[in-house]
CSV table of C-alpha atoms in Angstrom, one decimal:
chain,number,residue,atom,x,y,z
A,23,ASP,CA,130.0,103.5,70.1
A,24,VAL,CA,132.6,101.2,69.2
A,25,LYS,CA,133.4,98.3,71.7
A,26,VAL,CA,136.7,96.4,71.9
A,27,THR,CA,136.4,93.2,74.4
A,28,GLN,CA,139.1,91.0,75.6
A,29,SER,CA,138.4,88.3,77.4
A,30,SER,CA,140.4,88.9,80.4
A,31,ARG,CA,141.2,91.5,82.7
A,32,TYR,CA,143.8,89.7,84.8
A,33,LEU,CA,145.5,86.5,84.3
A,34,VAL,CA,148.0,84.7,86.3
A,35,LYS,CA,150.1,81.9,84.3
A,36,ARG,CA,153.0,79.8,84.9
A,37,THR,CA,156.4,79.8,83.2
A,38,GLY,CA,156.0,77.3,80.1
A,39,GLU,CA,152.2,77.5,79.6
A,40,LYS,CA,150.5,78.1,76.3
A,41,VAL,CA,148.6,81.7,76.8
A,42,PHE,CA,145.5,82.8,74.5
A,43,LEU,CA,144.4,85.9,74.9
A,44,GLU,CA,141.1,86.8,73.0
A,45,CYS,CA,140.0,90.2,71.5
A,46,VAL,CA,136.7,90.7,70.2
A,47,GLN,CA,135.5,94.1,68.4
A,48,ASP,CA,131.9,95.0,67.0
A,49,MET,CA,132.5,97.5,64.6
A,50,ASP,CA,133.2,95.3,61.4
A,51,HIS,CA,136.7,97.1,61.7
A,52,GLU,CA,139.2,96.1,59.0
A,53,ASN,CA,142.2,96.5,61.3
A,54,MET,CA,143.3,95.0,64.6
A,55,PHE,CA,146.2,95.2,66.7
A,56,TRP,CA,147.7,93.8,69.8
A,57,TYR,CA,150.1,95.9,71.9
A,58,ARG,CA,152.1,95.7,75.1
A,59,GLN,CA,152.5,98.3,77.7
A,60,ASP,CA,155.2,98.6,80.0
A,61,PRO,CA,156.3,101.2,82.6
A,62,GLY,CA,158.8,103.4,81.2
A,63,LEU,CA,158.7,101.5,77.5
A,64,GLY,CA,155.0,102.9,76.3
A,65,LEU,CA,152.8,101.0,73.9
A,66,ARG,CA,154.9,98.7,71.4
A,67,LEU,CA,152.9,96.9,68.4
A,68,ILE,CA,153.3,93.2,68.9
A,69,TYR,CA,151.4,92.1,65.7
A,70,PHE,CA,148.8,94.0,63.4
A,71,SER,CA,146.2,92.1,61.1
A,72,TYR,CA,144.5,94.3,58.1
A,73,ASP,CA,142.2,91.4,57.0
A,74,VAL,CA,140.9,88.1,57.7
A,75,LYS,CA,143.7,85.5,57.9
A,76,MET,CA,146.2,88.5,57.2
A,77,LYS,CA,149.3,89.4,59.7
A,78,GLU,CA,152.1,91.4,60.0
A,79,LYS,CA,154.9,91.8,62.6
A,80,GLY,CA,155.2,94.9,64.7
A,81,ASP,CA,158.3,95.7,66.7
A,82,ILE,CA,158.2,92.9,69.1
A,83,PRO,CA,156.8,89.8,67.8
A,84,GLU,CA,159.3,87.2,69.4
A,85,GLY,CA,157.6,84.9,71.5
A,86,TYR,CA,154.1,85.6,70.0
A,87,SER,CA,151.8,84.4,67.2
A,88,VAL,CA,148.3,85.6,66.3
A,89,SER,CA,145.3,84.1,64.7
A,90,ARG,CA,142.4,86.1,63.1
A,91,GLU,CA,139.9,83.4,61.4
A,92,LYS,CA,137.3,85.7,61.7
A,93,LYS,CA,136.8,89.6,61.1
A,94,GLU,CA,135.5,90.5,64.7
A,95,ARG,CA,138.1,88.3,66.3
A,96,PHE,CA,142.1,88.7,66.9
A,97,SER,CA,143.8,86.4,69.4
A,98,LEU,CA,147.4,86.8,70.8
A,99,ILE,CA,149.3,83.7,71.5
A,100,LEU,CA,152.2,83.0,73.9
A,101,GLU,CA,153.5,79.8,72.6
A,102,SER,CA,155.5,79.2,75.7
A,103,ALA,CA,155.3,82.1,78.3
A,104,SER,CA,158.1,83.7,80.2
A,105,THR,CA,158.5,85.6,83.3
A,106,ASN,CA,159.5,88.8,80.6
A,107,GLN,CA,156.2,88.5,78.9
A,108,THR,CA,154.5,89.8,82.0
A,109,SER,CA,152.9,92.8,81.1
A,110,MET,CA,149.9,94.5,80.1
A,111,TYR,CA,148.4,93.9,76.9
A,112,LEU,CA,146.1,95.9,74.6
A,113,CYS,CA,144.0,95.0,71.7
A,114,ALA,CA,142.9,97.6,69.4
A,115,SER,CA,140.6,97.8,66.4
A,116,SER,CA,140.4,101.0,63.6
A,117,LEU,CA,138.2,101.1,60.5
A,118,ALA,CA,141.0,102.2,58.2
A,119,VAL,CA,144.8,102.8,58.3
A,120,ASN,CA,144.7,106.4,59.0
A,121,THR,CA,141.7,106.5,61.5
A,122,GLU,CA,141.7,106.3,65.0
A,123,ALA,CA,142.2,102.8,66.6
A,124,PHE,CA,139.9,102.1,69.4
A,125,PHE,CA,141.4,100.0,72.4
A,126,GLY,CA,140.1,97.6,74.6
A,127,GLN,CA,140.3,97.6,78.4
A,128,GLY,CA,143.6,95.4,78.8
A,129,THR,CA,144.5,92.3,80.0
A,130,ARG,CA,147.0,92.4,83.0
A,131,LEU,CA,149.4,89.2,82.5
A,132,THR,CA,151.5,87.9,85.1
A,133,VAL,CA,154.0,85.0,84.4
A,134,VAL,CA,155.1,83.3,87.3
B,28,GLU,CA,163.4,106.5,62.5
B,29,ASP,CA,160.3,107.9,63.8
B,30,GLN,CA,160.3,109.5,67.0
B,31,VAL,CA,157.7,110.9,69.4
B,32,THR,CA,158.6,112.9,72.8
B,33,GLN,CA,156.1,114.1,75.2
B,34,SER,CA,156.7,116.9,77.8
B,35,PRO,CA,156.3,117.0,80.6
B,36,GLU,CA,156.3,113.7,82.1
B,37,ALA,CA,154.3,114.6,84.8
B,38,LEU,CA,152.2,117.8,85.3
B,39,ARG,CA,150.6,118.8,88.8
B,40,LEU,CA,147.8,121.5,88.2
B,41,GLN,CA,145.6,123.3,90.6
B,42,GLU,CA,142.0,122.8,89.9
B,43,GLY,CA,140.8,125.6,87.3
B,44,GLU,CA,144.8,126.2,86.6
B,45,SER,CA,145.3,126.0,82.7
B,46,SER,CA,148.3,124.8,81.1
B,47,SER,CA,149.7,123.0,78.0
B,48,LEU,CA,151.2,119.5,77.1
B,49,ASN,CA,153.3,119.2,74.2
B,50,CYS,CA,153.9,116.4,71.7
B,51,SER,CA,157.1,116.7,69.5
B,52,TYR,CA,157.4,114.6,66.6
B,53,THR,CA,159.9,113.3,64.0
B,54,VAL,CA,158.6,111.5,61.0
B,55,SER,CA,159.3,111.4,57.4
B,56,GLY,CA,155.8,112.7,56.5
B,57,LEU,CA,152.8,112.9,58.5
B,58,ARG,CA,149.6,110.8,57.9
B,59,GLY,CA,148.1,111.5,61.3
B,60,LEU,CA,148.6,112.6,64.7
B,61,PHE,CA,146.5,110.9,67.6
B,62,TRP,CA,145.8,112.2,71.2
B,63,TYR,CA,144.8,109.4,73.7
B,64,ARG,CA,143.6,109.7,77.5
B,65,GLN,CA,144.4,106.4,79.7
B,66,ASP,CA,143.3,106.0,83.2
B,67,PRO,CA,145.4,103.5,85.5
B,68,GLY,CA,144.6,100.0,84.7
B,69,LYS,CA,142.8,100.6,81.7
B,70,GLY,CA,143.1,100.9,78.0
B,71,PRO,CA,143.4,104.2,76.0
B,72,GLU,CA,140.6,106.1,75.4
B,73,PHE,CA,140.3,108.0,71.9
B,74,LEU,CA,140.7,111.8,72.2
B,75,PHE,CA,141.4,113.6,68.9
B,76,THR,CA,142.8,113.3,65.3
B,77,LEU,CA,144.8,116.0,63.5
B,78,TYR,CA,145.7,115.4,59.8
B,79,SER,CA,147.5,118.5,58.7
B,80,ALA,CA,149.5,121.7,60.4
B,81,GLY,CA,147.0,124.4,61.3
B,82,GLU,CA,144.2,122.0,62.3
B,83,GLU,CA,142.6,122.4,65.7
B,84,LYS,CA,139.9,120.2,67.5
B,85,GLU,CA,138.2,120.9,70.8
B,86,LYS,CA,136.1,118.8,73.5
B,87,GLU,CA,134.9,120.5,76.5
B,88,ARG,CA,138.1,121.5,78.4
B,89,LEU,CA,140.3,120.1,75.8
B,90,LYS,CA,141.8,121.7,72.8
B,91,ALA,CA,144.3,119.9,70.3
B,92,THR,CA,146.6,122.1,67.9
B,93,LEU,CA,149.1,120.9,65.5
B,94,THR,CA,152.1,122.3,63.6
B,95,LYS,CA,154.7,120.8,61.6
B,96,LYS,CA,156.8,119.8,64.3
B,97,GLU,CA,154.8,119.4,67.2
B,98,SER,CA,151.2,119.0,68.8
B,99,PHE,CA,149.5,120.8,71.8
B,100,LEU,CA,146.9,119.6,74.0
B,101,HIS,CA,145.5,122.7,76.1
B,102,ILE,CA,143.7,122.0,79.2
B,103,THR,CA,141.2,124.7,80.0
B,104,ALA,CA,140.4,125.1,83.8
B,105,PRO,CA,141.2,121.7,84.5
B,106,LYS,CA,139.0,119.4,87.3
B,107,PRO,CA,140.3,116.6,89.0
B,108,GLU,CA,138.5,114.2,86.8
B,109,ASP,CA,140.7,115.2,84.3
B,110,SER,CA,143.6,113.6,86.1
B,111,ALA,CA,144.9,110.8,83.7
B,112,THR,CA,147.8,109.8,81.4
B,113,TYR,CA,147.9,111.5,78.3
B,114,LEU,CA,149.5,109.9,75.1
B,115,CYS,CA,150.2,111.3,71.6
B,116,ALA,CA,151.0,109.0,68.6
B,117,VAL,CA,151.8,109.5,65.3
B,118,LEU,CA,151.1,107.7,61.8
B,119,PRO,CA,153.7,108.1,59.2
B,120,LEU,CA,153.3,108.5,55.5
B,121,GLY,CA,154.2,105.6,53.4
B,122,ALA,CA,152.8,103.1,51.3
B,123,GLY,CA,151.8,100.2,53.7
B,124,SER,CA,152.5,102.0,56.7
B,125,TYR,CA,150.2,101.2,59.5
B,126,GLN,CA,151.9,101.2,62.6
B,127,LEU,CA,151.6,104.0,65.2
B,128,THR,CA,154.6,105.1,67.3
B,129,PHE,CA,153.4,106.3,70.7
B,130,GLY,CA,155.1,108.8,73.2
B,131,LYS,CA,155.2,107.9,76.5
B,132,GLY,CA,152.8,110.1,77.8
B,133,THR,CA,152.2,112.7,80.0
B,134,LYS,CA,150.7,112.0,83.7
B,135,LEU,CA,148.5,114.7,84.6
B,136,SER,CA,147.5,115.1,88.2
B,137,VAL,CA,144.6,117.8,89.0
B,138,ILE,CA,144.4,118.7,92.8
B,139,PRO,CA,141.4,120.1,94.4
């Protein structure tokens, strides 16, 4: 089975802190994604990576950056956390663009 | 703009009462349609991929179908453990197209 593991289930951070969310997949997938999920808004794509060191912006990249130094690992960085970044963050990976994405368990981030 | 609309927003069923969830989509061309199940506080779990009109997929009590404008997730004789939010997502055609568009989901409650 594909496994996508996010480093934390719950995080509480202060406004202005730099926050790192880590994601690792074990199936040698090319593509990795970061989404956020908010009530009433559904899942929205923040960033996508199709190869090591390659990234593309999604719908809502402002305030975020990403890093993919190794194929299996994709990190989301909140440069200066703000309260409007309180959300559920979901990492996903897929073998190819037109195949299903597998999600991690999610990180519930609260910024106070 | 690609759009995905799921209906109803919420559905309550008695155990054993079969029903269907709807996913209507508007895309210039469809590369794939995906169904996911999401339990509270967890990441989405992949269920089905459909690629062309007329295609059907089945898994236990669930059956997904696809037409040119919508997909249905049929639930036969549901059990309480089928209670979850069901998400639909579409991947449009187009060079470099990688971004899934998600619907807001249907929250299913199955009452014993």
